Short mmCIF file of C-alpha atoms in Angstrom, two decimals:
data_model
loop_
_atom_site.label_atom_id
_atom_site.label_comp_id
_atom_site.label_asym_id
_atom_site.label_seq_id
_atom_site.Cartn_x
_atom_site.Cartn_y
_atom_site.Cartn_z
CA UNK A 1 -44.10 -52.50 13.04
CA UNK A 2 -44.97 -48.74 11.48
CA UNK A 3 -43.36 -45.99 12.76
CA UNK A 4 -44.72 -41.87 12.25
CA UNK A 5 -42.30 -39.07 12.56
CA UNK A 6 -44.45 -36.14 12.94
CA UNK A 7 -43.38 -32.14 13.80
CA UNK A 8 -39.84 -33.43 13.37
CA UNK A 9 -37.84 -30.39 10.82
CA UNK A 10 -34.24 -29.52 9.51
CA UNK A 11 -33.88 -26.32 10.96
CA UNK A 12 -31.93 -24.33 8.60
CA UNK A 13 -33.04 -20.99 9.53
CA UNK A 14 -29.93 -20.87 11.58
CA UNK A 15 -27.59 -22.38 8.96
CA UNK A 16 -29.39 -19.67 6.53
CA UNK A 17 -28.53 -16.80 9.03
CA UNK A 18 -25.06 -17.61 9.12
CA UNK A 19 -23.91 -16.30 5.70
CA UNK A 20 -25.10 -13.04 6.57
CA UNK A 21 -23.95 -12.59 10.17
CA UNK A 22 -20.61 -13.67 9.15
CA UNK A 23 -20.96 -11.08 6.37
CA UNK A 24 -22.16 -8.18 8.66
CA UNK A 25 -18.97 -9.12 10.75
CA UNK A 26 -16.55 -8.95 8.27
CA UNK A 27 -18.02 -6.09 7.06
CA UNK A 28 -17.55 -4.38 10.79
CA UNK A 29 -14.15 -5.63 10.49
CA UNK A 30 -13.60 -4.00 6.91
CA UNK A 31 -14.69 -0.97 8.25
CA UNK A 32 -13.21 -0.42 11.39
CA UNK A 33 -9.58 -1.66 9.68
CA UNK A 34 -10.10 1.42 7.20
CA UNK A 35 -10.97 4.01 10.06
CA UNK A 36 -7.72 2.66 11.92
CA UNK A 37 -5.48 3.39 8.55
CA UNK A 38 -6.74 6.73 8.31
CA UNK A 39 -6.37 7.93 11.54
CA UNK A 40 -2.83 6.25 11.21
CA UNK A 41 -2.23 7.86 7.93
CA UNK A 42 -3.15 10.97 9.25
CA UNK A 43 -0.82 10.94 12.54
CA UNK A 44 1.78 10.05 9.86
CA UNK A 45 1.50 12.28 6.98
CA UNK A 46 3.66 15.42 6.39
CA UNK A 47 2.04 18.21 8.13
CA UNK A 48 2.57 22.10 5.65
CA UNK A 49 -0.91 23.35 5.63
CA UNK A 50 -3.36 20.26 7.31
CA UNK A 51 -4.38 20.08 3.44
CA UNK A 52 -3.10 16.79 2.73
CA UNK A 53 -4.23 15.33 6.63
CA UNK A 54 -7.80 16.57 6.37
CA UNK A 55 -8.40 15.38 2.61
CA UNK A 56 -7.71 11.89 3.99
CA UNK A 57 -11.19 10.06 4.33
CA UNK A 58 -12.91 6.41 4.63
CA UNK A 59 -15.85 5.44 2.30
CA UNK A 60 -17.50 1.90 3.66
CA UNK A 61 -20.73 0.23 2.53
CA UNK A 62 -22.21 2.11 5.32
CA UNK A 63 -20.92 5.36 4.35
CA UNK A 64 -20.91 6.73 0.43
CA UNK A 65 -20.49 9.37 -1.54
CA UNK A 66 -22.16 11.91 1.19
CA UNK A 67 -19.17 12.26 3.51
CA UNK A 68 -16.32 12.38 0.32
CA UNK A 69 -18.12 15.17 -0.39
CA UNK A 70 -18.50 16.68 3.26
CA UNK A 71 -14.54 15.33 3.50
CA UNK A 72 -13.72 17.36 0.44
CA UNK A 73 -16.07 20.51 1.34
CA UNK A 74 -14.51 20.59 4.99
CA UNK A 75 -10.82 20.74 3.67
CA UNK A 76 -11.45 23.64 1.33
CA UNK A 77 -13.57 25.19 3.72
CA UNK A 78 -10.25 25.24 5.93
CA UNK A 79 -8.35 26.44 3.77
CA UNK A 80 -10.05 29.04 2.79
CA UNK A 81 -11.09 29.83 6.44
CA UNK A 82 -7.20 30.62 6.54
CA UNK A 83 -6.89 32.45 3.33
CA UNK A 84 -4.94 29.69 1.20
CA UNK A 85 -5.96 29.20 -1.94
CA UNK A 86 -7.64 26.14 -2.76
CA UNK A 87 -5.74 22.75 -4.34
CA UNK A 88 -7.19 19.93 -6.45
CA UNK A 89 -8.80 17.69 -4.92
CA UNK A 90 -9.75 13.89 -7.15
CA UNK A 91 -12.86 13.38 -7.09
CA UNK A 92 -13.87 10.58 -4.87
CA UNK A 93 -14.48 6.92 -6.16
CA UNK A 94 -17.50 4.81 -6.50
CA UNK A 95 -19.25 4.39 -2.65
CA UNK A 96 -17.96 0.60 -2.31
CA UNK A 97 -20.28 -2.69 -1.68
CA UNK A 98 -20.28 -5.08 1.50
CA UNK A 99 -17.68 -5.97 2.34
CA UNK A 100 -15.32 -3.15 0.85
CA UNK A 101 -13.45 0.15 2.02
CA UNK A 102 -11.47 2.56 0.64
CA UNK A 103 -9.25 4.67 2.62
CA UNK A 104 -9.42 7.45 -0.16
CA UNK A 105 -6.60 10.52 -0.33
CA UNK A 106 -7.87 13.48 -1.50
CA UNK A 107 -5.62 15.88 -2.26
CA UNK A 108 -3.61 15.04 -6.01
CA UNK A 109 -0.60 15.29 -4.57
CA UNK A 110 -1.22 12.46 -2.11
CA UNK A 111 0.82 10.50 -4.97
CA UNK A 112 3.85 12.39 -4.86
CA UNK A 113 4.39 13.17 -1.13
CA UNK A 114 3.79 9.12 -0.64
CA UNK A 115 6.37 7.40 -3.68
CA UNK A 116 8.52 10.81 -3.73
CA UNK A 117 9.27 13.29 -6.82
CA UNK A 118 12.34 13.29 -9.43
CA UNK A 119 13.20 16.68 -6.99
CA UNK A 120 11.91 15.20 -3.62
CA UNK A 121 12.41 12.35 -1.48
CA UNK A 122 9.04 10.29 -0.70
CA UNK A 123 7.57 10.23 2.77
CA UNK A 124 5.10 7.59 2.64
CA UNK A 125 2.08 7.90 5.15
CA UNK A 126 -0.71 5.53 3.32
CA UNK A 127 1.41 2.49 2.72
CA UNK A 128 3.05 2.72 6.22
CA UNK A 129 -0.65 2.63 7.56
CA UNK A 130 -1.86 0.23 6.20
CA UNK A 131 1.21 -2.37 7.10
CA UNK A 132 0.65 -0.94 11.04
CA UNK A 133 -2.70 -2.48 10.24
CA UNK A 134 -2.01 -5.32 9.63
CA UNK A 135 -1.85 -7.71 12.73
CA UNK A 136 -4.74 -5.94 14.15
CA UNK A 137 -6.34 -6.87 10.52
CA UNK A 138 -5.42 -10.65 10.97
CA UNK A 139 -6.28 -10.85 14.41
CA UNK A 140 -9.93 -9.90 13.59
CA UNK A 141 -10.25 -12.74 10.63
CA UNK A 142 -9.02 -14.82 13.17
CA UNK A 143 -11.34 -14.07 15.31
CA UNK A 144 -14.15 -14.13 12.67
CA UNK A 145 -12.94 -17.63 11.59
CA UNK A 146 -13.49 -18.86 15.51
CA UNK A 147 -17.03 -17.21 15.64
CA UNK A 148 -17.69 -18.93 12.33
CA UNK A 149 -16.76 -22.12 13.78
CA UNK A 150 -18.62 -22.14 16.58
CA UNK B 1 21.93 -9.27 13.27
CA UNK B 2 22.82 -6.98 10.83
CA UNK B 3 20.46 -3.79 10.12
CA UNK B 4 17.72 -5.85 7.62
CA UNK B 5 16.93 -2.52 5.93
CA UNK B 6 20.93 -2.78 4.77
CA UNK B 7 20.56 -5.56 3.65
CA UNK B 8 17.73 -5.12 1.47
CA UNK B 9 19.41 -2.03 0.34
CA UNK B 10 22.38 -3.77 -0.90
CA UNK B 11 20.86 -6.30 -2.73
CA UNK B 12 18.08 -4.34 -4.39
CA UNK B 13 21.28 -1.81 -5.25
CA UNK B 14 22.97 -4.87 -6.38
CA UNK B 15 20.84 -6.92 -8.04
CA UNK B 16 19.42 -3.59 -10.21
CA UNK B 17 22.90 -2.15 -11.21
CA UNK B 18 24.44 -5.47 -12.17
CA UNK B 19 22.07 -6.52 -14.84
CA UNK B 20 23.62 -5.97 -18.09
CA UNK B 21 20.10 -5.00 -19.66
CA UNK B 22 19.40 -2.26 -17.48
CA UNK B 23 22.59 -0.65 -17.51
CA UNK B 24 21.97 -0.41 -21.16
CA UNK B 25 18.51 1.34 -20.75
CA UNK B 26 19.39 3.55 -17.60
CA UNK B 27 23.52 3.57 -17.92
CA UNK B 28 24.31 2.30 -14.37
CA UNK B 29 21.50 5.55 -13.09
CA UNK B 30 20.20 3.63 -10.24
CA UNK B 31 19.74 5.47 -7.15
CA UNK B 32 18.59 5.02 -3.43
CA UNK B 33 15.95 7.61 -1.94
CA UNK B 34 16.36 10.11 -4.23
CA UNK B 35 18.81 11.12 -7.31
CA UNK B 36 21.83 13.16 -6.76
CA UNK B 37 21.38 16.94 -8.04
CA UNK B 38 21.69 17.49 -11.67
CA UNK B 39 21.36 13.72 -12.71
CA UNK B 40 20.47 12.82 -15.96
CA UNK B 41 17.40 10.28 -17.04
CA UNK B 42 16.16 7.81 -17.09
CA UNK B 43 17.23 6.58 -14.20
CA UNK B 44 15.46 4.16 -11.59
CA UNK B 45 15.12 4.97 -7.67
CA UNK B 46 14.10 3.01 -5.16
CA UNK B 47 13.35 3.95 -1.49
CA UNK B 48 11.87 2.02 1.54
CA UNK B 49 7.92 2.71 1.48
CA UNK B 50 7.02 0.47 4.33
CA UNK B 51 7.64 -1.96 7.00
CA UNK B 52 5.76 -5.09 8.39
CA UNK B 53 6.13 -5.89 12.09
CA UNK B 54 8.73 -8.69 12.44
CA UNK B 55 8.70 -12.02 12.60
CA UNK B 56 9.23 -13.30 15.89
CA UNK B 57 9.81 -17.11 17.00
CA UNK B 58 10.14 -17.77 21.03
CA UNK B 59 11.49 -14.79 23.20
CA UNK B 60 13.08 -11.86 21.12
CA UNK B 61 14.71 -15.05 18.19
CA UNK B 62 13.61 -12.58 15.16
CA UNK B 63 13.19 -15.18 11.79
CA UNK B 64 12.90 -12.84 8.64
CA UNK B 65 11.24 -8.85 8.42
CA UNK B 66 9.57 -7.71 5.48
CA UNK B 67 10.01 -4.43 3.52
CA UNK B 68 7.72 -2.84 1.58
CA UNK B 69 10.15 -1.11 -1.19
CA UNK B 70 9.13 1.28 -4.12
CA UNK B 71 11.11 0.86 -7.07
CA UNK B 72 9.98 3.28 -10.50
CA UNK B 73 11.23 3.59 -13.41
CA UNK B 74 11.99 7.47 -14.55
CA UNK B 75 12.25 9.52 -17.57
CA UNK B 76 12.05 12.91 -18.97
CA UNK B 77 10.17 13.04 -22.19
CA UNK B 78 6.48 13.15 -23.76
CA UNK B 79 4.98 9.43 -22.42
CA UNK B 80 5.21 6.60 -19.98
CA UNK B 81 7.07 4.94 -23.38
CA UNK B 82 10.12 6.06 -22.23
CA UNK B 83 10.10 3.77 -19.03
CA UNK B 84 8.04 1.47 -20.04
CA UNK B 85 11.40 -1.15 -20.86
CA UNK B 86 12.79 0.14 -18.23
CA UNK B 87 10.21 -0.71 -15.27
CA UNK B 88 9.61 -3.74 -17.50
CA UNK B 89 13.62 -4.89 -17.25
CA UNK B 90 13.25 -3.63 -12.92
CA UNK B 91 10.48 -6.53 -12.76
CA UNK B 92 12.14 -9.22 -14.48
CA UNK B 93 14.78 -8.69 -12.42
CA UNK B 94 13.48 -9.23 -8.90
CA UNK B 95 10.07 -10.13 -9.15
CA UNK B 96 10.52 -13.85 -7.47
CA UNK B 97 14.43 -12.93 -6.93
CA UNK B 98 16.55 -14.56 -4.26
CA UNK B 99 20.52 -14.18 -2.86
CA UNK B 100 22.89 -13.30 -0.79
CA UNK B 101 24.41 -9.54 0.50
CA UNK B 102 27.30 -9.40 2.99
CA UNK B 103 24.71 -8.11 5.26
CA UNK B 104 22.33 -10.81 5.01
CA UNK B 105 20.05 -12.84 3.39
CA UNK B 106 17.41 -11.97 1.23
CA UNK B 107 14.45 -14.80 1.07
CA UNK B 108 11.88 -13.99 -1.15
CA UNK B 109 10.86 -10.65 -3.37
CA UNK B 110 7.41 -10.44 -5.17
CA UNK B 111 5.80 -7.50 -6.92
CA UNK B 112 2.59 -6.64 -4.85
CA UNK B 113 1.30 -4.12 -7.12
CA UNK B 114 2.46 -1.88 -9.92
CA UNK B 115 2.36 2.07 -10.16
CA UNK B 116 2.27 4.40 -12.42
CA UNK B 117 2.40 7.90 -11.58
CA UNK B 118 0.80 10.96 -13.12
CA UNK B 119 3.26 13.29 -14.57
CA UNK B 120 5.65 15.83 -13.07
CA UNK B 121 6.12 19.28 -15.25
CA UNK B 122 9.29 21.03 -14.12
CA UNK B 123 9.43 24.15 -17.07
CA UNK B 124 9.04 22.64 -20.35
CA UNK B 125 9.76 19.18 -19.56
CA UNK B 126 7.38 16.21 -18.23
CA UNK B 127 8.47 13.42 -16.27
CA UNK B 128 6.99 10.22 -16.15
CA UNK B 129 7.21 7.12 -13.72
CA UNK B 130 6.16 3.18 -13.79
CA UNK B 131 7.30 1.10 -11.58
CA UNK B 132 6.03 -1.35 -8.33
CA UNK B 133 5.98 -1.97 -5.32
CA UNK B 134 8.19 -5.40 -3.77
CA UNK B 135 7.61 -6.94 -0.59
CA UNK B 136 11.23 -8.40 0.55
CA UNK B 137 11.32 -10.90 3.02
CA UNK B 138 14.81 -10.62 4.23
CA UNK B 139 17.56 -11.91 7.32
CA UNK B 140 19.81 -10.33 8.36
CA UNK B 141 23.71 -12.18 9.28
#
């Protein structure tokens, strides 16, 4: 007996699309978490002139260096508008690739607020924001894997 | 159940101030949160950086809590050299440590990341800080 098998193909389109879909969902989770941390850090940081708060911004795979420059300009203009002197602003890092985001504290003295100095105690704002995002992040990862396994 | 932050503070202080090598390096100057006015250098300063959500079992039974702690070795001088050995010893004492205090138990302690702060200038003096951020998992007694 002879049997011909025709028009049966292994269609791996979905399989090949999986990494991309997974990657884009993962990237969305990373970006969402980063912006959440930015918002939380802004509510937790101590407030004097507002420079520290307004200098916190996020860089992600879809928003590169331009928003950093915009954030820097915005922070400076806010100070200048209130007649306050400009303060040092650290250079923005290189824009991240997919699945990476940076929550940046532009004010150079941000590390001293976060970790304390020899004269004043620490007023942590970034680490607590990061820790507060952990449950949401882990839940997001769990949903992501559930989606991939479907 | 005792306050878990007291457990962590007491354990870290006991570990650091009880270490003979560290005692030689900083002459017993280990402080929590803020050094007293006029304190000499070098010193070790630690404070709670953040806390994580408690791990809760069924109902309200609390299994353990996570505390993120920053420990800094601070020296006055002209570079990180003055605090490098101290920070190294602090890490040797804390990383992988565990133990009990009168308030409860520290289940584990490990360094999550090192920190190296830019120098602070006060008058003619410069202050340098090296250290680490540690995650401490603890239970109240």
